[in-house]
Each structure stands twice: as C-alpha cells, then as structure tokens.
mmCIF file of C-alpha atoms in Angstrom:
data_model
loop_
_atom_site.group_PDB
_atom_site.id
_atom_site.type_symbol
_atom_site.label_atom_id
_atom_site.label_comp_id
_atom_site.label_asym_id
_atom_site.label_seq_id
_atom_site.Cartn_x
_atom_site.Cartn_y
_atom_site.Cartn_z
ATOM 1 C CA LEU A 4 0.000 0.000 0.000
ATOM 2 C CA ASN A 5 2.866 2.325 0.751
ATOM 3 C CA ASP A 6 4.017 1.954 -2.869
ATOM 4 C CA ASP A 7 0.741 3.469 -4.105
ATOM 5 C CA ALA A 8 0.212 6.792 -2.396
ATOM 6 C CA ALA A 9 -3.216 7.363 -3.944
ATOM 7 C CA LEU A 10 -4.541 3.953 -2.855
ATOM 8 C CA ASN A 11 -3.020 4.393 0.589
ATOM 9 C CA THR A 12 -4.788 7.707 1.037
ATOM 10 C CA THR A 13 -8.079 6.338 -0.279
ATOM 11 C CA LEU A 14 -8.070 3.300 2.031
ATOM 12 C CA THR A 15 -6.938 5.285 5.049
ATOM 13 C CA THR A 16 -9.715 7.813 4.518
ATOM 14 C CA SER A 17 -12.296 5.070 3.962
ATOM 15 C CA ILE A 18 -11.294 3.055 7.047
ATOM 16 C CA ALA A 19 -11.437 6.175 9.183
ATOM 17 C CA THR A 20 -15.167 6.470 8.448
ATOM 18 C CA LYS A 21 -15.956 2.961 9.736
ATOM 19 C CA LEU A 22 -17.181 2.212 13.265
ATOM 20 C CA PRO A 23 -14.684 -0.062 15.041
ATOM 21 C CA LEU A 24 -15.846 -3.356 16.553
ATOM 22 C CA ALA A 25 -14.870 -2.025 19.969
ATOM 23 C CA GLY A 26 -17.551 0.679 19.643
ATOM 24 C CA GLY A 27 -17.619 4.371 19.008
ATOM 25 C CA THR A 28 -19.869 7.325 18.265
ATOM 26 C CA LEU A 29 -22.254 7.571 15.338
ATOM 27 C CA THR A 30 -22.784 11.127 14.192
ATOM 28 C CA GLY A 31 -25.713 10.269 11.912
ATOM 29 C CA ALA A 32 -28.746 8.003 11.811
ATOM 30 C CA LEU A 33 -28.352 4.220 11.901
ATOM 31 C CA THR A 34 -30.820 2.477 9.602
ATOM 32 C CA LEU A 35 -31.533 -1.252 9.910
ATOM 33 C CA GLN A 36 -33.582 -2.559 7.026
ATOM 34 C CA SER A 37 -35.025 -5.988 6.349
ATOM 35 C CA ALA A 38 -38.123 -7.475 4.757
ATOM 36 C CA GLY A 39 -40.949 -7.568 7.315
ATOM 37 C CA VAL A 40 -38.949 -7.843 10.550
ATOM 38 C CA VAL A 41 -35.919 -5.893 11.813
ATOM 39 C CA THR A 42 -34.138 -7.250 14.894
ATOM 40 C CA LEU A 43 -31.496 -5.720 17.145
ATOM 41 C CA LYS A 44 -29.725 -8.490 19.045
ATOM 42 C CA ALA A 45 -27.951 -8.187 22.405
ATOM 43 C CA ALA A 46 -25.163 -10.527 23.459
ATOM 44 C CA PRO A 47 -23.689 -9.578 26.871
ATOM 45 C CA LEU A 48 -20.450 -11.311 27.744
ATOM 46 C CA GLY A 49 -20.828 -14.567 29.617
ATOM 47 C CA ALA A 50 -21.880 -18.105 28.816
ATOM 48 C CA THR A 51 -25.349 -17.525 30.265
ATOM 49 C CA TYR A 52 -26.435 -15.467 27.273
ATOM 50 C CA GLY A 53 -25.075 -17.845 24.648
ATOM 51 C CA THR A 54 -25.276 -16.218 21.235
ATOM 52 C CA GLY A 55 -27.461 -13.451 22.645
ATOM 53 C CA PHE A 56 -31.144 -12.610 22.471
ATOM 54 C CA ASN A 57 -33.417 -10.388 20.391
ATOM 55 C CA ALA A 58 -33.553 -7.164 22.427
ATOM 56 C CA ILE A 59 -35.634 -5.061 20.014
ATOM 57 C CA THR A 60 -37.827 -6.435 17.243
ATOM 58 C CA VAL A 61 -39.675 -4.211 14.792
ATOM 59 C CA THR A 62 -42.399 -5.904 12.769
ATOM 60 C CA GLY A 63 -44.065 -4.111 9.876
ATOM 61 C CA THR A 64 -47.438 -4.825 8.330
ATOM 62 C CA ALA A 65 -48.586 -4.579 4.745
ATOM 63 C CA GLY A 66 -51.897 -2.990 5.704
ATOM 64 C CA SER A 67 -53.071 0.429 4.671
ATOM 65 C CA PRO A 68 -52.112 2.629 6.355
ATOM 66 C CA ASN A 69 -48.908 0.784 7.189
ATOM 67 C CA THR A 70 -48.330 0.177 10.899
ATOM 68 C CA SER A 71 -45.535 -1.355 12.919
ATOM 69 C CA THR A 72 -45.073 -3.124 16.235
ATOM 70 C CA ILE A 73 -41.944 -2.642 18.368
ATOM 71 C CA GLY A 74 -41.160 -5.344 20.918
ATOM 72 C CA PHE A 75 -38.604 -4.865 23.706
ATOM 73 C CA SER A 76 -37.370 -8.125 25.217
ATOM 74 C CA ASN A 77 -35.033 -9.165 27.992
ATOM 75 C CA TYR A 78 -33.112 -12.401 28.326
ATOM 76 C CA GLY A 79 -35.705 -15.156 28.655
ATOM 77 C CA VAL A 80 -38.607 -12.684 28.458
ATOM 78 C CA THR A 81 -40.018 -12.022 25.013
ATOM 79 C CA ASP A 82 -41.892 -8.785 24.424
ATOM 80 C CA ALA A 83 -41.554 -7.420 27.961
ATOM 81 C CA MET A 84 -42.882 -4.193 26.463
ATOM 82 C CA VAL A 85 -44.704 -3.765 23.157
ATOM 83 C CA ILE A 86 -45.523 -0.577 21.266
ATOM 84 C CA GLU A 87 -48.214 -1.110 18.661
ATOM 85 C CA GLY A 88 -49.036 2.084 16.829
ATOM 86 C CA SER A 89 -49.360 4.585 19.687
ATOM 87 C CA ASN A 90 -50.551 1.950 22.196
ATOM 88 C CA VAL A 91 -48.171 0.499 24.802
ATOM 89 C CA GLY A 92 -48.317 -2.929 26.416
ATOM 90 C CA ILE A 93 -46.191 -4.102 29.350
ATOM 91 C CA GLY A 94 -46.154 -7.869 29.630
ATOM 92 C CA VAL A 95 -48.827 -8.084 26.927
ATOM 93 C CA THR A 96 -49.546 -6.878 23.410
ATOM 94 C CA PRO A 97 -51.945 -3.926 23.840
ATOM 95 C CA GLU A 98 -55.470 -4.060 22.517
ATOM 96 C CA SER A 99 -56.278 -1.567 19.787
ATOM 97 C CA THR A 100 -58.638 0.408 22.071
ATOM 98 C CA ILE A 101 -56.283 0.600 25.077
ATOM 99 C CA LYS A 102 -53.453 3.149 25.272
ATOM 100 C CA LEU A 103 -51.626 1.474 28.184
ATOM 101 C CA ASP A 104 -52.174 -2.242 28.782
ATOM 102 C CA VAL A 105 -50.311 -3.876 31.700
ATOM 103 C CA SER A 106 -50.295 -7.575 32.608
ATOM 104 C CA SER A 107 -48.306 -9.102 35.472
ATOM 105 C CA GLY A 108 -49.357 -12.707 35.028
ATOM 106 C CA ALA A 109 -50.360 -14.615 38.149
ATOM 107 C CA THR A 110 -47.390 -14.061 40.437
ATOM 108 C CA HIS A 111 -46.796 -10.315 40.721
ATOM 109 C CA HIS A 112 -48.530 -7.076 41.599
ATOM 110 C CA VAL A 113 -49.654 -5.351 38.426
ATOM 111 C CA ALA A 114 -48.405 -1.880 39.325
ATOM 112 C CA ARG A 115 -47.170 0.279 42.160
ATOM 113 C CA PHE A 116 -47.261 4.062 42.130
ATOM 114 C CA ARG A 117 -44.867 5.876 44.435
ATOM 115 C CA PHE A 118 -44.030 9.486 45.040
ATOM 116 C CA SER A 119 -42.121 11.259 47.776
ATOM 117 C CA ASP A 120 -43.207 14.798 48.600
ATOM 118 C CA ASP A 121 -43.297 15.606 52.302
ATOM 119 C CA ASN A 122 -45.093 18.903 51.662
ATOM 120 C CA ASN A 123 -47.314 17.734 48.799
ATOM 121 C CA GLY A 124 -46.454 20.673 46.593
ATOM 122 C CA ALA A 125 -46.923 24.343 47.337
ATOM 123 C CA SER A 126 -50.476 23.948 48.640
ATOM 124 C CA ASN A 127 -51.165 23.306 52.330
ATOM 125 C CA ASN A 128 -54.853 22.595 51.715
ATOM 126 C CA ILE A 129 -55.314 18.849 51.336
ATOM 127 C CA LEU A 130 -58.715 19.446 49.742
ATOM 128 C CA ALA A 131 -57.203 21.543 46.951
ATOM 129 C CA HIS A 132 -57.518 19.978 43.517
ATOM 130 C CA GLU A 133 -53.827 20.700 42.905
ATOM 131 C CA TYR A 134 -52.757 18.860 46.080
ATOM 132 C CA HIS A 135 -50.517 16.020 44.931
ATOM 133 C CA ALA A 136 -52.147 12.597 44.719
ATOM 134 C CA GLY A 137 -50.757 9.144 44.013
ATOM 135 C CA VAL A 138 -53.169 8.478 41.159
ATOM 136 C CA GLU A 139 -55.401 10.909 39.299
ATOM 137 C CA ILE A 140 -58.155 10.014 36.832
ATOM 138 C CA GLU A 141 -59.235 13.107 34.945
ATOM 139 C CA ASN A 142 -61.694 13.556 32.110
ATOM 140 C CA VAL A 143 -60.221 16.798 30.818
ATOM 141 C CA TYR A 144 -61.877 19.737 29.101
ATOM 142 C CA SER A 145 -61.726 19.029 25.374
ATOM 143 C CA GLY A 146 -62.672 22.501 24.190
ATOM 144 C CA ALA A 147 -66.404 21.827 24.112
ATOM 145 C CA VAL A 148 -68.797 21.532 27.057
ATOM 146 C CA PRO A 149 -70.704 18.231 27.445
ATOM 147 C CA SER A 150 -74.192 17.996 25.982
ATOM 148 C CA ALA A 151 -75.668 17.547 29.481
ATOM 149 C CA ASN A 152 -74.521 17.190 33.081
ATOM 150 C CA GLY A 153 -73.689 13.580 33.886
ATOM 151 C CA THR A 154 -72.635 12.650 30.353
ATOM 152 C CA LYS A 155 -68.934 13.410 31.015
ATOM 153 C CA ILE A 156 -67.554 11.347 33.888
ATOM 154 C CA ALA A 157 -64.272 10.103 35.370
ATOM 155 C CA LYS A 158 -64.586 6.396 36.170
ATOM 156 C CA LEU A 159 -62.668 3.662 37.976
ATOM 157 C CA SER A 160 -63.908 0.274 36.767
ATOM 158 C CA LEU A 161 -63.239 -3.017 38.601
ATOM 159 C CA SER A 162 -63.954 -6.472 37.213
ATOM 160 C CA THR A 163 -63.409 -10.162 37.930
ATOM 161 C CA VAL A 164 -65.124 -13.393 36.884
ATOM 162 C CA THR A 165 -67.470 -15.821 38.644
ATOM 163 C CA ALA A 166 -67.065 -19.595 38.964
ATOM 164 C CA GLY A 167 -69.785 -19.835 36.322
ATOM 165 C CA GLY A 168 -67.734 -17.825 33.869
ATOM 166 C CA TYR A 169 -69.752 -14.602 34.102
ATOM 167 C CA GLY A 170 -68.261 -11.165 34.545
ATOM 168 C CA ALA A 171 -68.581 -9.529 37.972
ATOM 169 C CA HIS A 172 -68.135 -5.780 37.871
ATOM 170 C CA ALA A 173 -68.185 -2.696 40.077
ATOM 171 C CA SER A 174 -67.308 0.929 39.477
ATOM 172 C CA ILE A 175 -66.781 4.272 41.152
ATOM 173 C CA HIS A 176 -67.277 7.421 39.132
ATOM 174 C CA THR A 177 -67.731 11.129 39.555
ATOM 175 C CA GLU A 178 -70.201 13.200 37.586
ATOM 176 C CA ALA A 179 -71.474 16.767 37.532
ATOM 177 C CA THR A 180 -75.065 17.461 38.536
ATOM 178 C CA SER A 181 -75.153 21.223 38.047
ATOM 179 C CA ASN A 182 -73.524 23.860 35.869
ATOM 180 C CA GLY A 183 -71.458 25.660 38.511
ATOM 181 C CA TYR A 184 -68.822 24.930 41.116
ATOM 182 C CA ASN A 185 -69.377 22.319 43.835
ATOM 183 C CA ALA A 186 -71.149 20.141 41.254
ATOM 184 C CA GLY A 187 -69.291 16.844 41.640
ATOM 185 C CA GLU A 188 -70.971 13.727 43.037
ATOM 186 C CA LEU A 189 -69.425 10.329 43.775
ATOM 187 C CA VAL A 190 -71.328 7.250 42.573
ATOM 188 C CA PHE A 191 -70.764 3.611 43.636
ATOM 189 C CA SER A 192 -72.209 0.921 41.370
ATOM 190 C CA THR A 193 -72.090 -2.876 41.130
ATOM 191 C CA GLY A 194 -73.197 -5.430 38.591
ATOM 192 C CA SER A 195 -73.274 -6.131 35.903
ATOM 193 C CA ASP A 196 -76.799 -7.117 34.896
ATOM 194 C CA SER A 197 -77.685 -9.199 31.832
ATOM 195 C CA SER A 198 -77.378 -6.112 29.644
ATOM 196 C CA GLY A 199 -73.810 -5.492 30.816
ATOM 197 C CA ASN A 200 -74.655 -2.368 32.827
ATOM 198 C CA ASN A 201 -73.755 -1.691 36.454
ATOM 199 C CA THR A 202 -76.466 -0.641 38.903
ATOM 200 C CA GLU A 203 -76.011 2.419 41.100
ATOM 201 C CA HIS A 204 -76.254 1.573 44.835
ATOM 202 C CA MET A 205 -74.750 4.523 46.677
ATOM 203 C CA ARG A 206 -74.186 8.197 45.894
ATOM 204 C CA ILE A 207 -72.446 10.931 47.832
ATOM 205 C CA GLY A 208 -74.098 14.147 46.690
ATOM 206 C CA ARG A 209 -72.448 17.477 46.111
ATOM 207 C CA THR A 210 -73.806 18.821 49.412
ATOM 208 C CA GLY A 211 -72.525 15.842 51.440
ATOM 209 C CA ASN A 212 -75.763 13.859 51.635
ATOM 210 C CA VAL A 213 -75.461 10.106 51.125
ATOM 211 C CA GLY A 214 -78.036 8.048 49.273
ATOM 212 C CA ILE A 215 -78.000 4.251 49.585
ATOM 213 C CA GLY A 216 -80.130 2.037 47.406
#
C-alpha cells in the first residue's frame, strides 16, 4: 500500500469512516432494514447469554395505512414491552382500544405508584384539587362543554369473573349534577346485569348527603 500513495490515502480515509468493533460514536442516523422484521440483538459477555437474544424487534405490516409493532425483550422474556401504533403494552400486546395495557401474570402485583413529597407541593390545603395525589383520573376539558350534566364522567372500573364464567363488575365514578362549582358527586355501582350495565347503589351528593339504594 505504501508503494501506491493514492490507494493508501483512499483506504486510510475510507477506514477512518468505519465504526470499530470495539464501539464508538455515530454522528448520523443508523438504519436497519429488512423485509418484514428488523431485529437488534444483544449478546452480553458470559456463557449464560449464549449467542445473545433479540432485544428489540420491529415488525411491519402490509396494511393500509402501514403500521408497525416494536417489541422490547429481555433475556428469557419475550416482548416485555410492546408498542403497537401509539398503544403500549407491558407484559402483553396492547389491545387496539387501550393506550396502556399492563399484565403481570399470576405471580406479581400489576403496578405500584410511588411518590415522595413531604409537603405535597406548594399547597397546604389537602382538599385543593392541585394537592398532589398518588393516582389521578381526569376527564379533561376538550374545548367543548358536554351535551348535558352527567354525560362526562371520570370512572374507575373493577372487574373479575365468577365460577360460572360470568363477569362480575363494580365501578366508582364522579359526575357533575349542576352547571357551577361544587357540582361533583361520587357514585358507587355494582353489577353487571344481563345487559352489561352496572347498577347504582350509593351516591355521595355534592352537598354531602349520602343516598344508599
């Protein structure tokens, strides 16, 4: 190579643009392309991992419009997290109507929410809406008022199954009963009946009165 200065310069320049096996920094985009499925494999050092495992798998579809599914896996756990369109599944492939779908199987808690704020934000009023909470379910203002009070609710739905294979459901939801402030009421319902609807059994009204039955 040293006898051909032009070739030496060309090869040296070309090699300098390659990423070494030991690693380095990419200054541009890295594109992996394959027909149907693109896989990024991880192979940590150690006999345990063998030849490695598929860490990220991107699967395309031929539908219209085209969509893709991204699966993130860990060693021995396939698709620990799945992104399908804009929906996310943890431990499960998300259903098309569910933005965040989480499944723990039969041996773990599904989720735990933790936060550490000894003063709970700037507010000292624990009844303030802005007072920090562990979990908040909010049916936000969409730019248009609801057609009627009670048609826009925030709901916590609980469900299990009976020994006979039927669904057993209960729910807690809040709804507005007037147009102004102090309009929220809390409704407790159980069911479901043969039509699939829960039945209201207790309501805490906006003035503090409690109705049962």
